[in-house]
Short mmCIF file of C-alpha atoms in Angstrom, two decimals:
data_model
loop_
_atom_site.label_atom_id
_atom_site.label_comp_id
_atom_site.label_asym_id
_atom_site.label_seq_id
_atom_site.Cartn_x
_atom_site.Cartn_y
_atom_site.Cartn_z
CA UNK A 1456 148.06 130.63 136.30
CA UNK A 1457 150.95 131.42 133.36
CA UNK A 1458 148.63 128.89 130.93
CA UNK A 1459 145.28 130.48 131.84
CA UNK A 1460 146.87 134.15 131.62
CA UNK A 1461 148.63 132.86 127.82
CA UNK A 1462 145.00 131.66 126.95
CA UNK A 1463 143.09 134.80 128.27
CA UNK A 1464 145.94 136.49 125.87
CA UNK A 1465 145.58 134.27 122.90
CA UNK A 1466 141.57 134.30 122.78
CA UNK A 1467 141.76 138.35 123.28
CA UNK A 1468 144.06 138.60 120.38
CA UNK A 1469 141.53 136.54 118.20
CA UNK A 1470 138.60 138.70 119.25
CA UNK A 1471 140.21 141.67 118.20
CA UNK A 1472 142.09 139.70 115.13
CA UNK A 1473 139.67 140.59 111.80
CA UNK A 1474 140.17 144.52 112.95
CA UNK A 1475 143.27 144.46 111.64
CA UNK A 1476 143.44 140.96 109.39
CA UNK A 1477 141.16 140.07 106.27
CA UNK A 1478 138.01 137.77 108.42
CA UNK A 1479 138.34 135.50 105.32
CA UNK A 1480 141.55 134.43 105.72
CA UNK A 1481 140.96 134.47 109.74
CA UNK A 1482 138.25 131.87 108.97
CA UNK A 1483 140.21 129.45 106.82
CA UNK A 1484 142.92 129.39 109.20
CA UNK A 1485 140.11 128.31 112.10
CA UNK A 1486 138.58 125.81 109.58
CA UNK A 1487 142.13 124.17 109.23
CA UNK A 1488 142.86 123.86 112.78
CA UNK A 1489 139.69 122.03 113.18
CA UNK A 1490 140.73 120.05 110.41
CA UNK A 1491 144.34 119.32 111.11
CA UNK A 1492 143.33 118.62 114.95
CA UNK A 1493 140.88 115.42 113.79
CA UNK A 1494 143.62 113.99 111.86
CA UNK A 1495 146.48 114.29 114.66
CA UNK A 1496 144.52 112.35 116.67
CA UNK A 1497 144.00 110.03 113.98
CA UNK A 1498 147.78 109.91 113.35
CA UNK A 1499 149.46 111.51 116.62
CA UNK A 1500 147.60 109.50 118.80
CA UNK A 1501 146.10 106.41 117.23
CA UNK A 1502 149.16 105.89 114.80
CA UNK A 1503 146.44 105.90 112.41
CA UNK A 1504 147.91 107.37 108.82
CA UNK A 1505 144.93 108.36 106.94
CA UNK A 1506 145.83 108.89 103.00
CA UNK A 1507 141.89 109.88 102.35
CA UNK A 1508 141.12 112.45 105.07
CA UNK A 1509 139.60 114.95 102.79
CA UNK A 1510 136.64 112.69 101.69
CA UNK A 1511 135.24 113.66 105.36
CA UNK A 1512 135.90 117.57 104.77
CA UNK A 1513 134.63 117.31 101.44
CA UNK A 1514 132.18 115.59 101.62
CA UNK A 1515 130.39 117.72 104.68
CA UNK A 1516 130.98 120.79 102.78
CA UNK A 1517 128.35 119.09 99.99
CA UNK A 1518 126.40 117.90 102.54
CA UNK A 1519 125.86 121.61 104.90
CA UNK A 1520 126.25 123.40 101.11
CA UNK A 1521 123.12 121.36 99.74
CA UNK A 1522 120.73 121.48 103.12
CA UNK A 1523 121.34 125.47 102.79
CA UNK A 1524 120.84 126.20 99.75
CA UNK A 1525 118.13 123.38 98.98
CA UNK A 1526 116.10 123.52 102.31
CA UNK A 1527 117.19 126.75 103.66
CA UNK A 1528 118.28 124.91 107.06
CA UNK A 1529 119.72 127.48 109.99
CA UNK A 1530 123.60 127.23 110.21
CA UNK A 1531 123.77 125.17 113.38
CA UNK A 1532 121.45 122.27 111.87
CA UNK A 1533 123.79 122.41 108.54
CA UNK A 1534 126.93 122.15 110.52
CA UNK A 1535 125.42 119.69 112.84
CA UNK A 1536 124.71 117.30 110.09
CA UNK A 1537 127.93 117.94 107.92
CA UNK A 1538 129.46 116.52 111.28
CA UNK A 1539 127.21 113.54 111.94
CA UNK A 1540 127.38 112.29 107.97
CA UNK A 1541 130.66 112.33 108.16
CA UNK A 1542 131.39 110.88 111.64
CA UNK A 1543 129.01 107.83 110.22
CA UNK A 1544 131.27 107.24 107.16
CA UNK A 1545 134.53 107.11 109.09
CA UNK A 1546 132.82 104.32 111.08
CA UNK A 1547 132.02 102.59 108.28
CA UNK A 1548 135.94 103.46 106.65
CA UNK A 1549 137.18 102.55 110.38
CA UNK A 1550 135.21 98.57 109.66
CA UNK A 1551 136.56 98.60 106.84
CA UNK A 1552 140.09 99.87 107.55
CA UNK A 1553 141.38 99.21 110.89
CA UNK A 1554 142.27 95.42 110.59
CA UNK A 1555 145.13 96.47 108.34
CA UNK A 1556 148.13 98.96 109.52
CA UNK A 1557 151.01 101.02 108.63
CA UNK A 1558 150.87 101.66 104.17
CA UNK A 1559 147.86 99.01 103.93
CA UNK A 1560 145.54 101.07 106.28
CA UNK A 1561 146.64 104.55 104.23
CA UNK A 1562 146.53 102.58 100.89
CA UNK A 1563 142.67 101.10 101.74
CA UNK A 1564 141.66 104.98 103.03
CA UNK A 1565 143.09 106.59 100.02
CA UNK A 1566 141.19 103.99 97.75
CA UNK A 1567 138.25 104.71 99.63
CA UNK A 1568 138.40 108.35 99.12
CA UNK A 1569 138.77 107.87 95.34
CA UNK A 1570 135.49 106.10 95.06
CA UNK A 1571 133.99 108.83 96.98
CA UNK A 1572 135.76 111.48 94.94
CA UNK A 1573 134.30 110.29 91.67
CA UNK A 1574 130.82 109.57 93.26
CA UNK A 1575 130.17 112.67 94.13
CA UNK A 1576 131.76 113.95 90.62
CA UNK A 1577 128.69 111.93 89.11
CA UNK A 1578 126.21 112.70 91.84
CA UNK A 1579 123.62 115.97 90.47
CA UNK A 1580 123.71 117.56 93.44
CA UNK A 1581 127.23 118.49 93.43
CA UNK A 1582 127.45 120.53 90.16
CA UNK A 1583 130.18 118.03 89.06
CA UNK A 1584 133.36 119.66 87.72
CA UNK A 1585 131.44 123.36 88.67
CA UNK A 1586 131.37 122.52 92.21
CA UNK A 1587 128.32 123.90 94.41
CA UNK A 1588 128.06 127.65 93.61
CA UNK A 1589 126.44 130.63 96.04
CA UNK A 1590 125.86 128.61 99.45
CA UNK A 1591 123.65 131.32 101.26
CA UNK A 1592 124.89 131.19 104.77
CA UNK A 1593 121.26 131.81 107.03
CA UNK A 1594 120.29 132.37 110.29
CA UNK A 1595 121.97 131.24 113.61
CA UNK A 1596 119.14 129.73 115.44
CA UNK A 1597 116.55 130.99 113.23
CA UNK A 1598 117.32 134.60 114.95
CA UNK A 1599 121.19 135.78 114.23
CA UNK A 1600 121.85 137.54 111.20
CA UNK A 1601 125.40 136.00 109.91
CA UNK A 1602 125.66 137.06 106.55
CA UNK A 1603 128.15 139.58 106.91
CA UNK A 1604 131.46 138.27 107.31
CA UNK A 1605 132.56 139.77 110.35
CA UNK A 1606 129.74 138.44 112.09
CA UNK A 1607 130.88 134.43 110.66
CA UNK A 1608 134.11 135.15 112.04
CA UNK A 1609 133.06 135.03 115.37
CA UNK A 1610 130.55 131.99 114.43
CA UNK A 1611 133.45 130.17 112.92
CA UNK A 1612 135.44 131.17 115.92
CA UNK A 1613 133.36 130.16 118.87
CA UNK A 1614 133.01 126.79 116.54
CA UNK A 1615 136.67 126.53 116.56
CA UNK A 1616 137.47 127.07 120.26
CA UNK A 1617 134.77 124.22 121.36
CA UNK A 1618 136.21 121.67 118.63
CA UNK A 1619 139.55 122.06 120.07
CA UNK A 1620 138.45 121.48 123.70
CA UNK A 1621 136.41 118.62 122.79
CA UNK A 1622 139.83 117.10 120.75
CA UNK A 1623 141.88 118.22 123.97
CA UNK A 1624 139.60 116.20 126.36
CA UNK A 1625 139.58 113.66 124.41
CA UNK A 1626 143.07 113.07 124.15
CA UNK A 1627 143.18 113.89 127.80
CA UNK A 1628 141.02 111.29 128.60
CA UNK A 1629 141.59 107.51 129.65
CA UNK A 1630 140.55 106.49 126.04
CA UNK A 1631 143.36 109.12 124.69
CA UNK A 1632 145.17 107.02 127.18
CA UNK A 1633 144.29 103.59 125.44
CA UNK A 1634 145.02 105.57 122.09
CA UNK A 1635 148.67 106.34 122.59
CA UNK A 1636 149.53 102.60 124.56
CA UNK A 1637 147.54 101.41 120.97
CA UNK A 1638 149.65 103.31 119.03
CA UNK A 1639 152.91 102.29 120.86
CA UNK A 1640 152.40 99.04 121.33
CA UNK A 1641 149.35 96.98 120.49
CA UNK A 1642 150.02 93.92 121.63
CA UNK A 1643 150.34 94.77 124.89
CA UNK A 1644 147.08 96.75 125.00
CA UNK A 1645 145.54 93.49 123.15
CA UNK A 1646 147.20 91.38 126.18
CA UNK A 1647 145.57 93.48 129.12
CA UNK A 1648 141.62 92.49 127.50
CA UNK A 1649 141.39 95.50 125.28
CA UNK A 1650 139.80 95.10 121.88
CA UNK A 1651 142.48 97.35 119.78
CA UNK A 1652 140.06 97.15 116.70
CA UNK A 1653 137.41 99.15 119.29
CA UNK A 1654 139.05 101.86 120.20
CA UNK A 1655 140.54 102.18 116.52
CA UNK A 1656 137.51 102.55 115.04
CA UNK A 1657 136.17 105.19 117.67
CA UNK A 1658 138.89 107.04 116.91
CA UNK A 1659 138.00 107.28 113.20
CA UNK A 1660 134.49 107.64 113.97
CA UNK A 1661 135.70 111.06 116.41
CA UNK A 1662 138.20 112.39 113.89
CA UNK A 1663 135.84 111.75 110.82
CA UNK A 1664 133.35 114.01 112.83
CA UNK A 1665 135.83 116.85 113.70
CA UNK A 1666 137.30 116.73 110.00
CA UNK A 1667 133.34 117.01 108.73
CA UNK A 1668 132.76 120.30 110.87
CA UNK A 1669 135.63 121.78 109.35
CA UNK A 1670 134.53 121.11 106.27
CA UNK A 1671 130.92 122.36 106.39
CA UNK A 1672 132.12 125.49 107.92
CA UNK A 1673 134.44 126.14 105.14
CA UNK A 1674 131.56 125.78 103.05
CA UNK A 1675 130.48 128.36 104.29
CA UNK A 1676 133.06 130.42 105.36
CA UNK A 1677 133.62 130.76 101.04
CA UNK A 1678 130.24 129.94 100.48
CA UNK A 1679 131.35 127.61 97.69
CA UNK A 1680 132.18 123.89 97.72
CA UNK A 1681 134.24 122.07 94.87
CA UNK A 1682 135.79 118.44 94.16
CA UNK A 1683 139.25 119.98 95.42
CA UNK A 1684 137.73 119.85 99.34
CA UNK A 1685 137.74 115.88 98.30
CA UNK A 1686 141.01 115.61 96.31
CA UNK A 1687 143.81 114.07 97.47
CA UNK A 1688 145.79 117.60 97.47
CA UNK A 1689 143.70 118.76 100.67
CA UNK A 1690 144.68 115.33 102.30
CA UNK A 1691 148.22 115.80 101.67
CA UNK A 1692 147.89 119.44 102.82
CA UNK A 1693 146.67 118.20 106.13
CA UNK A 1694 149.20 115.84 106.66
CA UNK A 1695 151.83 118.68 106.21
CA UNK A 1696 149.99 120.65 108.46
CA UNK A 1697 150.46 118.16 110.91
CA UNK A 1698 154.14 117.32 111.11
CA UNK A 1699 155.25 120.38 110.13
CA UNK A 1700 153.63 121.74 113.57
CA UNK A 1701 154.56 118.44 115.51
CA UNK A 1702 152.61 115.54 115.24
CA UNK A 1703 150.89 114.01 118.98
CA UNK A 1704 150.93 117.98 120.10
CA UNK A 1705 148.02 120.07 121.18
CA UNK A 1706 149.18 123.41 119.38
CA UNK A 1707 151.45 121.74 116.68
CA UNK A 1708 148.98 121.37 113.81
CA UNK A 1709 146.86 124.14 114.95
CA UNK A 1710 150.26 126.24 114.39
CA UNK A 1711 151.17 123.96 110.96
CA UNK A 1712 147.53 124.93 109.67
CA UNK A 1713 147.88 128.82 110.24
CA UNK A 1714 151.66 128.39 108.53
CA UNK A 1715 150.56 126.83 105.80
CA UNK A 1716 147.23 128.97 105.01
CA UNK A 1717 149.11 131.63 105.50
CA UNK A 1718 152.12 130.45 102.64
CA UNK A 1719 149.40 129.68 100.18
CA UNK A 1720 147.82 133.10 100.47
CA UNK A 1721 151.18 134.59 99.92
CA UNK A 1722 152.40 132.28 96.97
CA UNK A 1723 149.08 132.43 95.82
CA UNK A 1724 150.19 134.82 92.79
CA UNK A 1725 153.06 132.07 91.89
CA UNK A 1726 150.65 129.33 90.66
CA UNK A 1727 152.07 126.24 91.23
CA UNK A 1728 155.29 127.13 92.23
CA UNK A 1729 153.13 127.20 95.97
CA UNK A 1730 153.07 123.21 95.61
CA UNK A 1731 156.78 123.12 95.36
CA UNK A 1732 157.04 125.42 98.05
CA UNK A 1733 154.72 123.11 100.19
CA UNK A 1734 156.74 119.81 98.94
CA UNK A 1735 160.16 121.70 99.76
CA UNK A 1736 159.17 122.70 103.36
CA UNK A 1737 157.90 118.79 103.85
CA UNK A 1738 161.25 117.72 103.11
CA UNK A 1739 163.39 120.17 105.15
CA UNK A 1740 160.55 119.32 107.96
CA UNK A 1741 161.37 115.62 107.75
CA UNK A 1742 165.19 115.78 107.41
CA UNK A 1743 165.65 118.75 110.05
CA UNK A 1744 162.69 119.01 112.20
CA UNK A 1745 161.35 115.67 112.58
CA UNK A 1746 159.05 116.20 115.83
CA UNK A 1747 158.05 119.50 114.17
CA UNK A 1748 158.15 123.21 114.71
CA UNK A 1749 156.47 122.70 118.11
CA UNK A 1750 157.78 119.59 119.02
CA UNK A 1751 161.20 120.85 118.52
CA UNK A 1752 161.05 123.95 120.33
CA UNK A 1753 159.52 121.62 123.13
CA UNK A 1754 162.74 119.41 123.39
CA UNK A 1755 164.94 122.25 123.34
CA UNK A 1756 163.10 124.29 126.20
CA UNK A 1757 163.15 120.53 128.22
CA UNK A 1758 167.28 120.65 127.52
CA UNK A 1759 167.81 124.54 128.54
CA UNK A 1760 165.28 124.28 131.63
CA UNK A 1761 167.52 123.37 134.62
CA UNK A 1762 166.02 119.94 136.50
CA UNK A 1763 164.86 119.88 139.71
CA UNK A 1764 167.92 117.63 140.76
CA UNK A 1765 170.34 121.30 139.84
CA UNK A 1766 168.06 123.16 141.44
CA UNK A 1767 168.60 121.51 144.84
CA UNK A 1768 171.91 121.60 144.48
CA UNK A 1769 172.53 125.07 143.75
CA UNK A 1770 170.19 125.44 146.97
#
């Protein structure tokens, strides 16, 4: 009852949210969650440390940008095919990938998402250097007007809300299960007649997907998409999003996304001294808070609740 009545709360709050908050910023934060969720279970669950993730958000954005503009597609079918196109190249990363572990897995993804960083520099489509300019967002099911940006927000939020249920059944489920026993000790899994390498690459294939949808709704959230959404910044950004919320927790990065959208909007006006903001944080994170903002506070409420062995005694 306390966690439905905190969630009835929480979703109420972000109904009522862009009355009072810029729906731009609103949006970005949602797109991040979605974004930061598909890599912890890359990383939080699989032990999977993914130095490329941003060739899957990038590259959806081009991907739902170009169907929209070019065909004039509704904004399900864009967003449904930003997802799938990138869900298929992080199986084919995962085959590639998952053979290796620990640096050489992140070294082989962030190789990876070089090549596709200057492909789709080359590639027409993109507008090179100029990124993909005035991505008309259309119709909901050929009958829902969502230009107006108050109208996305609620779009982009109903979007958000299913992604993280489908990432919390996931990692709920007996293959979240396998996931974690991968993750802490594979050769044991390998011992019991599981195929490690299987599970690996499903779990790229599922996070690939989840990082896509973020990506082609921040396309058109800003109705823009540039070589930045494929850059090796936007990785990096995600994996401080990640620990700094607490990495293998529901609500960690989905916290460590809105903190971090949040500083950049405010240190916006202070150029790059936002990176060294971001790169200070990282460090204080790792030396002080090493489960993360939500892991931390998570031990600490497990130390100050009383067990159940006090409470019978003080019965």
């Amino acid at each position: 009852m306390t966690r439905t009545l905190w969630l009835g709360l929480l979703l109420v709050a972000l109904i009522a949210a862009p009355l009072a908050i810029y729906p731009v910023l609103l949006m970005s934060i949602l797109c991040f969650v979605i974004f930061a969720s598909s890599f912890n279970l890359l990383l939080g669950y699989a032990g999977l440390l993914c130095f490329g993730h941003a060739m899957f958000f990038g590259t959806a954005a081009y991907v739902a940008g170009y169907l929209l503009k070019t065909y004039g597609v509704s904004v399900e079918v864009a967003l449904i095919a930003g997802t799938l196109l990138s869900a298929a190249m992080g199986y084919v990363v995962g085959i590639i990938s998952v053979r290796r572990s620990g640096i050489q897995f992140a070294m082989i993804t962030l190789a990876i998402s070089q090549f596709v960083y200057f492909l789709l520099l080359q590639a027409e489509f993109t507008g090179g250097e100029d990124g993909m300019q005035r991505i008309p967002r259309s119709t909901l099911f050929g009958i829902f007007d969502v230009s107006d940006h108050m109208a996305f927000y609620y779009v982009t939020l109903t979007v958000a809300v299913l992604a993280v249920a489908f990432f919390y059944r996931v990692v709920h489920s007996p293959f979240g299960e396998i996931l974690r026993a991968i993750r802490d000790n594979e050769p044991r899994v390998e011992s019991l007649g599981f195929r490690p390498e299987r599970y690996k690459i499903l779990a790229m294939t599922l996070s690939a997907g989840l990082a896509g949808l973020a990506g082609a709704l921040k396309a058109m959230v800003f109705q823009f998409a540039t070589l930045t959404d494929v850059s090796w910044p936007i990785s990096a950004e995600v994996i401080l999003m990640t620990l700094l919320g607490g990495l293998g927790t529901l609500t960690g990065p989905m916290l460590g996304a809105g903190i971090v959208i949040l500083m950049n909007d405010e240190l916006a006006q202070f150029g790059e001294w936002a990176l060294i903001a971001q790169g200070v944080i990282l460090l204080l994170v790792i030396i002080f808070f090493r489960r993360g903002v939500v892991g931390e506070l998570s031990a600490l409420w497990r130390r100050l609740r009383p067990s159940p062995d006090q409470n019978q005694d003080r019965g």
